[in-house]
Amino acid sequence: MTRKRMTVIPRELMIADVAMKMDNYLAEIATSHPTKLHLFYESGVIKTSGNRIHGSSPVGEPASEVQRYASNANFTINLLHSLDAVDFYNILDGPSNGMELILFFDEALQLERQNGSAVLERGDCVIMDNYGSHHAHFFEPVLEDMLAQYVLKLIFQPPYSPDFNTCENCFHIIKAFLSVATSYWRSSKPRLQLPMVSWELLNNRHAQCSITLDMFSQKL
């Protein structure tokens, strides 16, 4: 026996109905070839993560400093990911919504690979997480109809199962990079430094994708 960090399993996974949905999901995607599956996920990155977490102060006194930036603004990264590569992504300056997602998929449906084949081909499956907003009346039916025109299928992950989405591995790499790049923000003066993310292909244990983080300055 060795001591390890505990993994907390949601109690809801023990409910029979949730377990059945998970079994149905696994059975459904098992009927498709792995190269036909495209997973979508979105994640927020706080613009102001450059505020220092640690500092120095005399013994017995707390370490503090005036907040450099307000921390209520964020970027949203929308990512479409498959076995071969990052299929498509965009970065929103602020939160996402149903209209932004519709525009995201409208653009993704027009994309072609270098060999001329479509990124989303006939018979492919788009897999989304089970967020409540993705089931909204103004979003889910519209997206289903849009994908159906290209003979694509929309599948939702079972509840409480974010670990089934490989996009989580990409976001982990991005946020890990951001967490060690604090010196970039500390060197900023009056301008807010905004991180922009660009993607290239890279072999990864979980998926072939690469993530290169570039920093650009932009005035508010």
Coordinates of C-alpha atoms in Angstrom, one line a residue:
M1 CA 0.0 0.0 0.0
T2 CA 1.2 3.5 -0.8
R3 CA -0.2 6.9 0.1
K4 CA -1.9 8.7 -2.8
R5 CA -4.0 11.7 -3.6
M6 CA -7.7 10.8 -3.2
T7 CA -9.9 10.9 -6.3
V8 CA -13.4 12.0 -5.3
I9 CA -16.1 10.1 -7.2
P10 CA -19.5 11.9 -7.4
R11 CA -22.1 10.1 -5.3
E12 CA -24.6 10.7 -8.2
L13 CA -22.6 8.1 -10.3
M14 CA -23.9 5.4 -8.0
I15 CA -27.5 6.2 -9.0
A16 CA -28.9 3.5 -11.2
D17 CA -30.3 5.9 -13.8
V18 CA -27.0 7.7 -14.2
A19 CA -25.1 4.4 -14.4
M20 CA -27.5 3.3 -17.2
K21 CA -26.9 6.5 -19.1
M22 CA -23.2 5.9 -18.9
D23 CA -23.6 2.4 -20.2
N24 CA -25.8 3.6 -23.1
Y25 CA -23.2 6.3 -24.0
L26 CA -20.4 3.8 -24.1
A27 CA -22.4 1.4 -26.1
E28 CA -23.4 4.2 -28.6
I29 CA -19.8 5.5 -29.2
A30 CA -18.5 1.9 -29.5
T31 CA -20.5 1.6 -32.7
S32 CA -18.3 4.3 -34.3
H33 CA -14.7 4.2 -35.4
P34 CA -12.5 6.2 -33.1
T35 CA -11.5 8.5 -36.0
K36 CA -15.1 9.5 -36.5
L37 CA -15.5 10.9 -33.0
H38 CA -15.0 14.7 -32.4
L39 CA -15.2 15.9 -28.8
F40 CA -16.2 19.5 -28.0
Y41 CA -15.5 21.3 -24.7
E42 CA -15.2 24.8 -23.5
S43 CA -13.1 26.3 -20.6
G44 CA -12.5 29.7 -19.1
V45 CA -9.1 31.2 -18.4
I46 CA -9.0 34.2 -16.1
K47 CA -7.2 37.1 -17.7
T48 CA -5.7 38.3 -14.4
S49 CA -4.0 35.1 -13.2
G50 CA -0.8 37.2 -13.3
N51 CA -1.6 38.6 -9.8
R52 CA 1.1 37.1 -7.5
I53 CA 0.1 34.3 -5.1
H54 CA 3.2 34.4 -2.9
G55 CA 5.4 37.2 -1.6
S56 CA 7.7 38.3 1.2
S57 CA 7.0 40.2 4.4
P58 CA 8.6 40.6 7.9
V59 CA 8.1 37.7 10.3
G60 CA 4.7 37.9 11.9
E61 CA 3.2 40.2 9.3
P62 CA 1.0 39.1 6.3
A63 CA 2.2 39.5 2.8
S64 CA 0.0 41.7 0.7
E65 CA 0.0 44.1 -2.3
V66 CA -2.5 46.2 -4.1
Q67 CA -4.5 44.2 -6.7
R68 CA -2.9 44.7 -10.1
Y69 CA -6.0 43.9 -12.2
A70 CA -9.6 43.1 -11.5
S71 CA -10.2 39.4 -11.7
N72 CA -13.7 39.3 -13.1
A73 CA -12.8 39.0 -16.8
N74 CA -11.9 35.9 -18.6
F75 CA -11.2 34.2 -21.9
T76 CA -13.3 31.3 -23.1
I77 CA -11.6 28.6 -25.2
N78 CA -13.9 26.6 -27.4
L79 CA -12.2 23.4 -28.6
L80 CA -13.1 20.7 -31.0
H81 CA -10.8 17.7 -30.7
S82 CA -10.4 14.3 -32.2
L83 CA -8.1 11.3 -32.3
D84 CA -5.8 12.8 -34.9
A85 CA -5.5 16.4 -33.9
V86 CA -7.1 19.6 -32.7
D87 CA -9.8 20.1 -35.3
F88 CA -10.8 23.6 -34.6
Y89 CA -10.7 26.2 -31.7
N90 CA -11.5 29.8 -31.1
I91 CA -10.9 32.2 -28.2
L92 CA -13.7 34.5 -27.0
D93 CA -12.9 37.7 -25.0
G94 CA -15.5 37.0 -22.3
P95 CA -18.1 34.3 -21.6
S96 CA -19.6 32.1 -24.3
N97 CA -23.3 31.6 -25.1
G98 CA -25.5 29.6 -27.4
M99 CA -25.1 32.0 -30.4
E100 CA -21.3 31.9 -30.1
L101 CA -21.4 28.1 -30.1
I102 CA -23.6 28.0 -33.2
L103 CA -21.2 30.4 -34.9
F104 CA -18.3 28.1 -33.8
F105 CA -19.9 25.0 -35.4
D106 CA -21.0 26.9 -38.5
E107 CA -17.3 27.8 -39.1
A108 CA -16.1 24.3 -38.2
L109 CA -18.4 22.8 -40.8
Q110 CA -16.7 24.8 -43.6
L111 CA -13.2 23.7 -42.7
E112 CA -11.0 21.4 -44.8
R113 CA -7.8 19.5 -44.0
Q114 CA -4.6 19.9 -46.0
N115 CA -5.6 16.9 -48.1
G116 CA -8.9 18.6 -49.1
S117 CA -11.2 16.4 -46.9
A118 CA -13.6 18.0 -44.6
V119 CA -12.8 18.3 -40.9
L120 CA -16.3 17.1 -40.1
E121 CA -17.1 14.4 -42.6
R122 CA -20.4 12.6 -43.3
G123 CA -21.1 10.0 -40.6
D124 CA -18.9 11.6 -37.9
C125 CA -20.2 12.2 -34.4
V126 CA -19.9 15.4 -32.4
I127 CA -19.7 14.7 -28.6
M128 CA -20.6 17.5 -26.2
D129 CA -20.6 17.7 -22.4
N130 CA -23.9 17.5 -20.6
Y131 CA -24.1 21.1 -19.4
G132 CA -27.7 22.3 -19.0
S133 CA -27.1 25.3 -21.3
H134 CA -26.3 22.9 -24.1
H135 CA -29.8 21.5 -23.9
A136 CA -31.4 24.9 -24.2
H137 CA -34.4 25.2 -26.6
F138 CA -32.6 27.8 -28.7
F139 CA -29.4 25.8 -29.0
E140 CA -29.7 22.0 -29.0
P141 CA -32.4 21.8 -31.8
V142 CA -30.6 24.3 -33.9
L143 CA -27.3 22.5 -33.6
E144 CA -28.8 19.1 -34.3
D145 CA -30.5 20.4 -37.5
M146 CA -27.2 22.1 -38.6
L147 CA -25.2 18.9 -38.1
A148 CA -27.9 16.7 -39.7
Q149 CA -27.6 18.7 -42.9
Y150 CA -24.1 17.4 -43.2
V151 CA -25.1 13.9 -42.0
L152 CA -23.4 14.4 -38.6
K153 CA -24.7 13.0 -35.3
L154 CA -24.8 14.9 -32.0
I155 CA -24.2 12.9 -28.8
F156 CA -24.1 14.2 -25.3
Q157 CA -21.8 12.7 -22.6
P158 CA -23.5 11.1 -19.6
P159 CA -23.9 13.3 -16.4
Y160 CA -20.9 13.7 -14.1
S161 CA -18.4 12.2 -16.6
P162 CA -16.0 15.0 -17.7
D163 CA -13.2 12.5 -17.7
F164 CA -14.6 11.0 -20.8
N165 CA -13.7 14.1 -22.8
T166 CA -10.1 14.3 -24.0
C167 CA -10.2 18.1 -24.3
E168 CA -9.6 18.2 -20.5
N169 CA -6.1 17.1 -21.2
C170 CA -5.5 20.0 -23.6
F171 CA -6.9 22.5 -21.1
H172 CA -4.7 21.0 -18.4
I173 CA -1.6 21.7 -20.5
I174 CA -2.7 25.3 -21.2
K175 CA -3.5 26.2 -17.6
A176 CA -0.3 24.5 -16.4
F177 CA 1.7 26.7 -18.8
L178 CA -0.2 29.8 -17.7
S179 CA 0.5 29.1 -14.0
V180 CA 4.3 29.1 -14.6
A181 CA 4.3 32.2 -16.8
T182 CA 3.8 34.7 -13.9
S183 CA 7.0 36.6 -14.7
Y184 CA 5.4 37.8 -18.0
W185 CA 2.6 39.5 -16.1
R186 CA 4.8 40.8 -13.4
S187 CA 6.8 42.7 -16.0
S188 CA 3.7 44.5 -17.4
K189 CA 3.2 48.2 -16.8
P190 CA 0.0 50.1 -17.5
R191 CA -1.2 47.7 -20.1
L192 CA -3.1 44.5 -19.5
Q193 CA -1.3 41.6 -21.0
L194 CA -3.7 39.2 -22.7
P195 CA -2.8 35.5 -23.3
M196 CA -3.6 34.2 -26.8
V197 CA -3.4 30.5 -27.5
S198 CA -2.3 28.9 -30.8
W199 CA -2.3 25.3 -31.6
E200 CA 0.0 23.0 -33.7
L201 CA 0.2 19.2 -34.0
L202 CA 2.2 17.3 -31.4
N203 CA 2.2 13.7 -30.2
N204 CA 0.6 13.4 -26.8
R205 CA -0.2 10.3 -24.9
H206 CA -3.8 11.1 -24.9
A207 CA -4.2 12.8 -28.3
Q208 CA -2.0 14.2 -31.0
C209 CA -2.2 17.9 -30.4
S210 CA 0.2 20.6 -29.6
I211 CA -0.4 23.8 -27.7
T212 CA 1.9 26.8 -28.1
L213 CA 1.1 29.8 -25.9
D214 CA 1.9 33.2 -27.3
M215 CA 1.5 36.5 -25.4
F216 CA 0.3 39.7 -26.9
S217 CA -0.2 43.1 -25.4
Q218 CA -3.5 44.9 -25.8
K219 CA -4.9 48.1 -24.3
L220 CA -8.2 48.0 -22.5

